[in-house]
mmCIF file of C-alpha atoms and ligand atoms in Angstrom:
data_model
loop_
_atom_site.group_PDB
_atom_site.id
_atom_site.type_symbol
_atom_site.label_atom_id
_atom_site.label_comp_id
_atom_site.label_asym_id
_atom_site.label_seq_id
_atom_site.Cartn_x
_atom_site.Cartn_y
_atom_site.Cartn_z
ATOM 1 C CA MET Z 6 20.269 18.052 22.289
ATOM 2 C CA SER Z 7 19.468 20.409 19.192
ATOM 3 C CA SER Z 8 15.935 20.421 17.631
ATOM 4 C CA ASP Z 9 17.225 21.039 14.333
ATOM 5 C CA PHE Z 10 15.853 18.171 11.904
ATOM 6 C CA SER Z 11 16.263 20.334 8.842
ATOM 7 C CA PHE Z 12 18.724 18.145 7.702
ATOM 8 C CA GLY Z 13 16.554 14.729 8.537
ATOM 9 C CA SER Z 14 15.469 13.036 11.341
ATOM 10 C CA ALA Z 15 15.863 9.953 13.073
ATOM 11 C CA TYR Z 16 14.583 6.916 15.169
ATOM 12 C CA MET Z 17 16.414 4.939 17.107
ATOM 13 C CA LYS Z 18 15.798 3.069 20.088
ATOM 14 C CA GLY Z 19 12.305 4.567 21.190
ATOM 15 C CA ARG Z 20 13.917 7.976 20.701
ATOM 16 C CA TYR Z 21 13.389 10.419 17.630
ATOM 17 C CA MET Z 22 16.534 13.001 17.017
ATOM 18 C CA PRO Z 23 17.906 15.226 14.649
ATOM 19 C CA VAL Z 24 19.535 12.646 11.607
ATOM 20 C CA SER Z 25 23.592 14.376 12.448
ATOM 21 C CA GLU Z 26 22.544 13.219 16.469
ATOM 22 C CA ALA Z 27 22.029 8.998 15.219
ATOM 23 C CA ALA Z 28 25.145 7.631 15.913
ATOM 24 C CA ILE Z 29 25.991 3.811 16.271
ATOM 25 C CA PRO Z 30 28.669 2.445 18.499
ATOM 26 C CA VAL Z 31 32.163 1.265 17.177
ATOM 27 C CA LEU Z 32 31.273 -2.518 18.559
ATOM 28 C CA ASP Z 33 27.873 -2.980 16.985
ATOM 29 C CA ALA Z 34 28.324 -5.875 14.479
ATOM 30 C CA ALA Z 35 26.397 -3.654 11.804
ATOM 31 C CA TYR Z 36 29.333 -1.351 11.779
ATOM 32 C CA ARG Z 37 32.131 -4.243 12.478
ATOM 33 C CA ARG Z 38 30.598 -7.011 10.232
ATOM 34 C CA SER Z 39 27.977 -4.851 7.789
ATOM 35 C CA ASP Z 40 25.309 -6.734 9.297
ATOM 36 C CA VAL Z 41 22.350 -4.961 8.766
ATOM 37 C CA THR Z 42 19.108 -5.128 6.492
ATOM 38 C CA TYR Z 43 17.170 -2.162 5.445
ATOM 39 C CA ASP Z 44 14.696 -0.735 3.183
ATOM 40 C CA VAL Z 45 14.254 2.761 1.506
ATOM 41 C CA VAL Z 46 10.840 3.973 0.562
ATOM 42 C CA GLY Z 47 10.395 7.451 -1.140
ATOM 43 C CA VAL Z 48 8.621 10.513 0.145
ATOM 44 C CA ARG Z 49 6.984 12.906 -3.022
ATOM 45 C CA ASP Z 50 5.313 15.801 -2.775
ATOM 46 C CA GLY Z 51 4.170 14.595 1.241
ATOM 47 C CA ALA Z 52 2.946 10.944 0.620
ATOM 48 C CA PHE Z 53 5.313 7.761 0.752
ATOM 49 C CA PHE Z 54 5.110 5.535 -2.425
ATOM 50 C CA ARG Z 55 4.213 1.794 -1.922
ATOM 51 C CA LEU Z 56 4.873 2.077 1.974
ATOM 52 C CA ASP Z 57 3.459 -1.324 2.716
ATOM 53 C CA ASP Z 58 5.106 -2.601 -0.170
ATOM 54 C CA HIS Z 59 8.643 -1.588 1.497
ATOM 55 C CA ILE Z 60 7.377 -2.813 4.762
ATOM 56 C CA ASN Z 61 6.737 -6.200 3.800
ATOM 57 C CA ARG Z 62 10.046 -6.312 2.244
ATOM 58 C CA PHE Z 63 11.750 -5.341 4.816
ATOM 59 C CA ARG Z 64 10.253 -7.755 7.214
ATOM 60 C CA ALA Z 65 10.933 -10.713 4.855
ATOM 61 C CA SER Z 66 14.480 -9.462 5.075
ATOM 62 C CA LEU Z 67 14.506 -9.426 8.929
ATOM 63 C CA THR Z 68 13.085 -13.008 9.216
ATOM 64 C CA ARG Z 69 15.710 -14.138 6.626
ATOM 65 C CA LEU Z 70 18.623 -12.673 9.042
ATOM 66 C CA ARG Z 71 16.858 -14.049 11.956
ATOM 67 C CA MET Z 72 16.648 -10.351 13.466
ATOM 68 C CA THR Z 73 14.205 -9.184 15.597
ATOM 69 C CA PRO Z 74 13.716 -5.759 16.540
ATOM 70 C CA VAL Z 75 10.874 -5.087 19.022
ATOM 71 C CA GLU Z 76 9.116 -2.597 16.737
ATOM 72 C CA THR Z 77 6.321 -4.234 14.858
ATOM 73 C CA ASP Z 78 5.321 -3.594 10.787
ATOM 74 C CA ASP Z 79 2.590 -1.148 12.949
ATOM 75 C CA ASP Z 80 5.135 0.601 14.761
ATOM 76 C CA ILE Z 81 7.069 0.933 11.743
ATOM 77 C CA ARG Z 82 4.522 2.612 9.770
ATOM 78 C CA VAL Z 83 4.395 5.190 12.680
ATOM 79 C CA ILE Z 84 7.963 6.112 12.927
ATOM 80 C CA LEU Z 85 8.614 6.471 9.535
ATOM 81 C CA ASN Z 86 5.385 9.068 9.304
ATOM 82 C CA ARG Z 87 6.534 10.544 12.498
ATOM 83 C CA ILE Z 88 10.435 11.272 11.303
ATOM 84 C CA VAL Z 89 9.125 12.808 7.953
ATOM 85 C CA ALA Z 90 6.916 14.833 9.722
ATOM 86 C CA LEU Z 91 9.786 16.032 12.302
ATOM 87 C CA SER Z 92 11.484 17.204 9.234
ATOM 88 C CA GLY Z 93 8.955 18.654 7.379
ATOM 89 C CA LEU Z 94 10.205 17.435 4.638
ATOM 90 C CA ARG Z 95 8.084 17.049 1.349
ATOM 91 C CA ASN Z 96 10.359 14.928 -0.524
ATOM 92 C CA ALA Z 97 12.294 12.698 1.392
ATOM 93 C CA TYR Z 98 14.633 9.557 1.262
ATOM 94 C CA VAL Z 99 13.336 7.514 4.158
ATOM 95 C CA SER Z 100 15.114 4.469 4.895
ATOM 96 C CA MET Z 101 14.291 1.566 7.776
ATOM 97 C CA GLU Z 102 17.445 -0.186 8.875
ATOM 98 C CA CYS Z 103 18.134 -2.803 11.331
ATOM 99 C CA LEU Z 104 21.305 -3.242 13.139
ATOM 100 C CA ARG Z 105 22.827 -6.641 14.412
ATOM 101 C CA GLY Z 106 23.766 -4.817 17.690
ATOM 102 C CA ALA Z 107 27.008 -5.493 19.650
ATOM 103 C CA PRO Z 108 28.128 -8.493 21.646
ATOM 104 C CA PRO Z 109 27.366 -8.028 25.523
ATOM 105 C CA PRO Z 110 30.240 -8.011 27.446
ATOM 106 C CA GLY Z 111 31.562 -11.604 28.251
ATOM 107 C CA LYS Z 112 29.969 -13.466 25.390
ATOM 108 C CA THR Z 113 31.290 -15.011 22.359
ATOM 109 C CA ARG Z 114 30.694 -12.817 18.780
ATOM 110 C CA HIS Z 115 27.845 -15.115 18.017
ATOM 111 C CA PRO Z 116 25.255 -13.254 16.144
ATOM 112 C CA SER Z 117 22.453 -14.502 18.271
ATOM 113 C CA ASN Z 118 24.100 -13.236 21.021
ATOM 114 C CA CYS Z 119 23.312 -9.800 19.926
ATOM 115 C CA GLU Z 120 19.925 -7.699 20.407
ATOM 116 C CA SER Z 121 19.116 -6.429 16.700
ATOM 117 C CA TYR Z 122 17.451 -2.915 16.893
ATOM 118 C CA LEU Z 123 16.241 0.028 14.327
ATOM 119 C CA CYS Z 124 17.404 2.953 13.279
ATOM 120 C CA CYS Z 125 15.560 4.517 10.995
ATOM 121 C CA ILE Z 126 16.143 8.020 8.971
ATOM 122 C CA ALA Z 127 14.522 10.643 6.443
ATOM 123 C CA ILE Z 128 16.745 12.978 4.936
ATOM 124 C CA PRO Z 129 16.528 15.367 1.621
ATOM 125 C CA TRP Z 130 15.771 13.214 -1.436
ATOM 126 C CA VAL Z 131 18.667 11.859 -3.035
ATOM 127 C CA SER Z 132 18.850 10.554 -6.553
ATOM 128 C CA VAL Z 133 21.524 8.384 -7.702
ATOM 129 C CA ALA Z 134 21.540 9.647 -11.322
ATOM 130 C CA SER Z 135 22.008 13.322 -11.951
ATOM 131 C CA ASP Z 136 19.861 15.888 -13.925
ATOM 132 C CA GLU Z 137 22.625 15.520 -16.976
ATOM 133 C CA MET Z 138 22.104 11.557 -16.720
ATOM 134 C CA PHE Z 139 18.884 11.948 -17.433
ATOM 135 C CA ARG Z 140 19.130 14.424 -20.232
ATOM 136 C CA ARG Z 141 21.583 12.667 -21.994
ATOM 137 C CA GLY Z 142 20.946 9.088 -21.015
ATOM 138 C CA MET Z 143 23.259 7.028 -18.304
ATOM 139 C CA HIS Z 144 26.333 5.595 -19.900
ATOM 140 C CA LEU Z 145 27.038 1.847 -18.529
ATOM 141 C CA ILE Z 146 29.651 -0.408 -18.550
ATOM 142 C CA ILE Z 147 29.825 -3.878 -17.974
ATOM 143 C CA PRO Z 148 32.650 -4.539 -15.263
ATOM 144 C CA LYS Z 149 35.311 -7.086 -14.690
ATOM 145 C CA VAL Z 150 33.943 -7.455 -10.919
ATOM 146 C CA ARG Z 151 31.262 -10.228 -10.486
ATOM 147 C CA ARG Z 152 28.129 -9.898 -8.062
ATOM 148 C CA ILE Z 153 28.530 -11.702 -4.893
ATOM 149 C CA PRO Z 154 27.140 -15.320 -5.910
ATOM 150 C CA PRO Z 155 23.196 -15.452 -4.880
ATOM 151 C CA ASP Z 156 24.485 -18.770 -3.064
ATOM 152 C CA SER Z 157 26.853 -16.767 -0.555
ATOM 153 C CA PHE Z 158 24.338 -14.004 0.082
ATOM 154 C CA ASP Z 159 20.625 -13.529 -0.634
ATOM 155 C CA PRO Z 160 20.294 -10.028 -3.093
ATOM 156 C CA THR Z 161 16.610 -10.117 -2.297
ATOM 157 C CA VAL Z 162 17.701 -9.225 1.172
ATOM 158 C CA LYS Z 163 18.984 -5.312 1.160
ATOM 159 C CA ASN Z 164 22.098 -5.308 2.474
ATOM 160 C CA PHE Z 165 25.235 -3.296 3.098
ATOM 161 C CA LEU Z 166 27.597 -5.839 1.781
ATOM 162 C CA TRP Z 167 28.511 -3.295 -1.503
ATOM 163 C CA GLY Z 168 32.148 -4.701 -1.912
ATOM 164 C CA ASP Z 169 31.272 -5.729 -5.381
ATOM 165 C CA PHE Z 170 29.052 -2.350 -5.977
ATOM 166 C CA THR Z 171 31.752 -0.335 -4.838
ATOM 167 C CA GLN Z 172 34.506 -1.713 -7.396
ATOM 168 C CA SER Z 173 32.129 -1.424 -10.008
ATOM 169 C CA LEU Z 174 31.315 2.752 -9.603
ATOM 170 C CA PHE Z 175 35.234 2.737 -9.649
ATOM 171 C CA GLU Z 176 35.601 0.313 -12.764
ATOM 172 C CA ALA Z 177 32.969 2.752 -14.339
ATOM 173 C CA GLU Z 178 34.990 5.786 -13.037
ATOM 174 C CA ASP Z 179 37.740 4.929 -14.959
ATOM 175 C CA ALA Z 180 36.325 3.923 -18.579
ATOM 176 C CA GLY Z 181 34.142 7.225 -18.158
ATOM 177 C CA ALA Z 182 30.713 6.064 -17.756
ATOM 178 C CA ASP Z 183 28.097 6.963 -14.804
ATOM 179 C CA TYR Z 184 27.053 3.153 -13.587
ATOM 180 C CA ALA Z 185 28.113 -0.369 -14.197
ATOM 181 C CA VAL Z 186 25.658 -3.366 -14.373
ATOM 182 C CA LEU Z 187 27.420 -6.632 -12.791
ATOM 183 C CA LEU Z 188 27.219 -10.127 -14.233
ATOM 184 C CA ASP Z 189 26.885 -13.174 -11.878
ATOM 185 C CA ALA Z 190 29.198 -16.082 -12.283
ATOM 186 C CA GLU Z 191 27.448 -17.335 -15.112
ATOM 187 C CA GLY Z 192 27.726 -14.083 -17.088
ATOM 188 C CA ASN Z 193 24.413 -13.023 -16.994
ATOM 189 C CA VAL Z 194 23.017 -9.833 -16.220
ATOM 190 C CA THR Z 195 22.003 -9.008 -12.324
ATOM 191 C CA GLU Z 196 21.776 -5.719 -11.192
ATOM 192 C CA GLY Z 197 24.241 -2.521 -10.318
ATOM 193 C CA ALA Z 198 24.931 -0.204 -7.457
ATOM 194 C CA GLY Z 199 21.555 0.058 -6.071
ATOM 195 C CA PHE Z 200 19.445 -0.090 -8.988
ATOM 196 C CA ASN Z 201 17.420 -2.922 -11.276
ATOM 197 C CA VAL Z 202 18.469 -3.451 -14.703
ATOM 198 C CA MET Z 203 15.849 -3.650 -17.595
ATOM 199 C CA CYS Z 204 16.441 -3.760 -21.701
ATOM 200 C CA ILE Z 205 13.958 -3.813 -24.252
ATOM 201 C CA VAL Z 206 14.014 -6.550 -27.095
ATOM 202 C CA ASP Z 207 12.057 -6.399 -29.854
ATOM 203 C CA GLY Z 208 9.428 -4.311 -28.077
ATOM 204 C CA THR Z 209 9.348 -6.776 -24.704
ATOM 205 C CA VAL Z 210 10.616 -5.126 -21.461
ATOM 206 C CA VAL Z 211 12.724 -7.865 -19.847
ATOM 207 C CA SER Z 212 14.600 -8.325 -16.664
ATOM 208 C CA PRO Z 213 16.618 -10.506 -15.178
ATOM 209 C CA ALA Z 214 15.126 -13.609 -13.472
ATOM 210 C CA HIS Z 215 17.818 -14.475 -10.996
ATOM 211 C CA GLY Z 216 20.801 -12.720 -8.677
ATOM 212 C CA ALA Z 217 19.202 -9.233 -8.012
ATOM 213 C CA LEU Z 218 16.930 -7.625 -5.481
ATOM 214 C CA GLU Z 219 12.917 -7.461 -6.079
ATOM 215 C CA GLY Z 220 12.729 -4.025 -6.678
ATOM 216 C CA VAL Z 221 9.607 -2.316 -5.820
ATOM 217 C CA THR Z 222 10.357 0.079 -8.810
ATOM 218 C CA ARG Z 223 10.699 -2.540 -10.908
ATOM 219 C CA ALA Z 224 7.340 -3.668 -9.988
ATOM 220 C CA SER Z 225 6.011 -0.526 -10.624
ATOM 221 C CA VAL Z 226 7.413 -0.503 -14.307
ATOM 222 C CA PHE Z 227 5.832 -3.965 -14.893
ATOM 223 C CA GLU Z 228 2.714 -2.304 -13.712
ATOM 224 C CA LEU Z 229 2.887 0.182 -16.017
ATOM 225 C CA CYS Z 230 3.720 -1.811 -18.607
ATOM 226 C CA GLU Z 231 0.372 -3.891 -18.319
ATOM 227 C CA GLU Z 232 -1.269 -0.558 -18.478
ATOM 228 C CA LEU Z 233 0.352 0.416 -21.725
ATOM 229 C CA GLY Z 234 -0.010 -3.102 -23.279
ATOM 230 C CA ILE Z 235 3.732 -3.485 -23.187
ATOM 231 C CA PRO Z 236 4.842 -7.298 -22.923
ATOM 232 C CA THR Z 237 7.352 -8.054 -20.559
ATOM 233 C CA GLU Z 238 9.495 -11.052 -19.307
ATOM 234 C CA ILE Z 239 11.480 -12.426 -16.675
ATOM 235 C CA ARG Z 240 14.432 -14.300 -17.731
ATOM 236 C CA ASP Z 241 18.070 -14.649 -17.912
ATOM 237 C CA ILE Z 242 19.503 -11.603 -20.068
ATOM 238 C CA SER Z 243 23.390 -12.238 -21.437
ATOM 239 C CA ALA Z 244 26.088 -9.590 -21.303
ATOM 240 C CA ASP Z 245 25.631 -9.635 -25.323
ATOM 241 C CA GLU Z 246 21.895 -9.633 -24.976
ATOM 242 C CA LEU Z 247 22.108 -6.782 -22.971
ATOM 243 C CA ARG Z 248 24.881 -4.806 -24.968
ATOM 244 C CA ASN Z 249 22.491 -5.582 -28.259
ATOM 245 C CA ALA Z 250 19.522 -4.850 -26.694
ATOM 246 C CA ASP Z 251 17.267 -1.880 -28.675
ATOM 247 C CA GLU Z 252 17.097 -0.041 -25.135
ATOM 248 C CA ILE Z 253 18.285 -0.085 -21.592
ATOM 249 C CA PHE Z 254 17.109 1.487 -18.252
ATOM 250 C CA THR Z 255 17.632 1.200 -15.082
ATOM 251 C CA CYS Z 256 15.428 1.868 -11.760
ATOM 252 C CA THR Z 257 15.258 2.541 -8.149
ATOM 253 C CA THR Z 258 13.300 4.039 -5.512
ATOM 254 C CA ALA Z 259 16.403 7.128 -5.405
ATOM 255 C CA GLY Z 260 15.892 8.216 -8.776
ATOM 256 C CA GLY Z 261 12.638 6.140 -10.652
ATOM 257 C CA ILE Z 262 13.451 5.181 -14.017
ATOM 258 C CA MET Z 263 16.946 6.201 -15.132
ATOM 259 C CA PRO Z 264 17.106 5.490 -19.221
ATOM 260 C CA ALA Z 265 20.673 4.522 -20.542
ATOM 261 C CA SER Z 266 22.336 5.673 -23.770
ATOM 262 C CA ARG Z 267 25.580 4.031 -23.819
ATOM 263 C CA ILE Z 268 26.892 0.435 -23.166
ATOM 264 C CA ASP Z 269 30.483 -0.250 -22.704
ATOM 265 C CA GLY Z 270 30.672 2.358 -25.595
ATOM 266 C CA ARG Z 271 27.485 1.041 -27.835
ATOM 267 C CA ILE Z 272 25.433 4.051 -28.780
ATOM 268 C CA LEU Z 273 22.176 3.380 -28.084
ATOM 269 C CA THR Z 274 18.891 5.139 -29.614
ATOM 270 C CA ASN Z 275 20.717 7.934 -31.135
ATOM 271 C CA ASP Z 276 22.741 8.690 -27.572
ATOM 272 C CA ALA Z 277 19.844 9.635 -26.085
ATOM 273 C CA PRO Z 278 16.865 8.429 -23.652
ATOM 274 C CA GLY Z 279 15.238 5.791 -25.825
ATOM 275 C CA PRO Z 280 11.377 6.271 -26.571
ATOM 276 C CA ILE Z 281 9.936 3.321 -24.402
ATOM 277 C CA SER Z 282 12.113 3.612 -21.550
ATOM 278 C CA SER Z 283 11.099 7.547 -21.727
ATOM 279 C CA GLN Z 284 7.594 6.685 -22.274
ATOM 280 C CA LEU Z 285 7.343 4.627 -19.167
ATOM 281 C CA ARG Z 286 9.295 7.304 -17.127
ATOM 282 C CA GLU Z 287 6.724 9.954 -18.069
ATOM 283 C CA ARG Z 288 4.275 7.651 -17.410
ATOM 284 C CA PHE Z 289 5.549 6.813 -13.560
ATOM 285 C CA TRP Z 290 6.102 10.433 -12.823
ATOM 286 C CA SER Z 291 2.211 11.095 -13.959
ATOM 287 C CA ARG Z 292 0.958 8.349 -12.265
ATOM 288 C CA ARG Z 293 2.584 9.380 -9.065
ATOM 289 C CA ALA Z 294 1.226 12.944 -9.601
ATOM 290 C CA GLU Z 295 -2.339 11.485 -9.412
ATOM 291 C CA GLY Z 296 -1.767 9.678 -5.937
ATOM 292 C CA TRP Z 297 -0.928 6.113 -7.193
ATOM 293 C CA HIS Z 298 0.195 3.703 -4.508
ATOM 294 C CA ALA Z 299 0.215 7.204 -2.172
ATOM 295 C CA THR Z 300 0.137 7.029 1.534
ATOM 296 C CA PRO Z 301 -0.252 10.626 2.455
ATOM 297 C CA VAL Z 302 2.282 11.914 5.419
ATOM 298 C CA ASP Z 303 0.552 12.926 8.459
ATOM 299 C CA TYR Z 304 2.646 15.932 8.907
ATOM 300 C CA SER Z 305 -0.327 17.302 12.263
ATOM 301 C CA VAL Z 306 1.420 14.513 14.511
ATOM 302 C CA VAL Z 307 4.028 17.185 15.114
ATOM 303 C CA ALA Z 308 2.362 19.966 14.802
ATOM 304 C CA GLY Z 309 2.174 22.818 17.670
HETATM 305 N N1 LIG S 18 19.045 -3.118 -6.310
HETATM 306 C C1 LIG S 18 19.735 -3.037 -5.511
HETATM 307 C C2 LIG S 18 21.277 -3.642 -5.143
HETATM 308 C C3 LIG S 18 19.703 -1.988 -4.452
HETATM 309 O O1 LIG S 18 20.226 -1.119 -3.391
HETATM 310 C C4 LIG S 18 17.862 -1.233 -4.727
HETATM 311 C C5 LIG S 18 17.612 -0.228 -4.375
HETATM 312 O O2 LIG S 18 18.166 0.669 -3.702
HETATM 313 C C6 LIG S 18 17.634 -2.005 -6.049
HETATM 314 C C7 LIG S 18 17.953 -2.791 -6.415
HETATM 315 C C8 LIG S 18 15.950 -0.829 -6.662
HETATM 316 O O3 LIG S 18 15.190 -1.194 -5.569
HETATM 317 P P1 LIG S 18 13.842 -0.634 -5.666
HETATM 318 O O4 LIG S 18 13.448 -0.257 -6.565
HETATM 319 O O5 LIG S 18 12.856 -1.405 -4.392
HETATM 320 O O6 LIG S 18 14.268 0.718 -4.758
#
């Protein structure tokens, strides 16, 4: 076994290994059926951001999908700390994942016959937006593809069923845009490929009430709005309301707050990140630098 953790590290079934050695069997329903749930927590400057919020959301997803890995929440905390420490990374993308497992030979493929298990990885920080997108603002479209209905799969359970998102990325590329914001069957805004959507209408920061992951970054935005005295609302947003919003931004762990400057070709805020979105983004990173919701990584667990 190699001991090169410089590209990241992984944990699986009680073992720690370089991420390049972590592999899943082709008969695992995680691969064959995308039967997986996961959560991603960021590490910046050697500290996790809102670690407990991510573990709590992960546990809720596990319960919802009837997955029962052997590790407790405390075990998960120890594992995540250890994989980051092994990698030595100060800025990392840390994912806790639960795979359904493969049905044992001779049994049917029913998911209750499988033993679910954890796979956790820590890899160098990944951002969904490039430096150029941050500078000029994100170019968005509203694609033809609609979000999988919440009655078919609950979007508050973080999952790998990305068929709709993947199609939206190609639609965005074909339109010369960066990303797409998907609507639900009723024509209301949901979310995009790995991010929540927020818009600013008459000074109020608004985000969809239904059809999206309850994002940890979005919750942080609401806290920042409260600190700054900016009103907020969670309610339905129609496609036209989004297109005509004063400002739009998206938000996610892997990128923070990402202001948009165009939607369906309409130019917002002089084709640049809007003032309230930019204020929130600056505040987000300055609060993070102060240690807001931070849990320092204990790198000494692998010292010596
Ligand atoms: N929506 C989806 C579909 C996501 O995959 C993500 C994160 O990856 C988000 C929203 C944002 O959630 P968070 O801020 O907790 O990272």
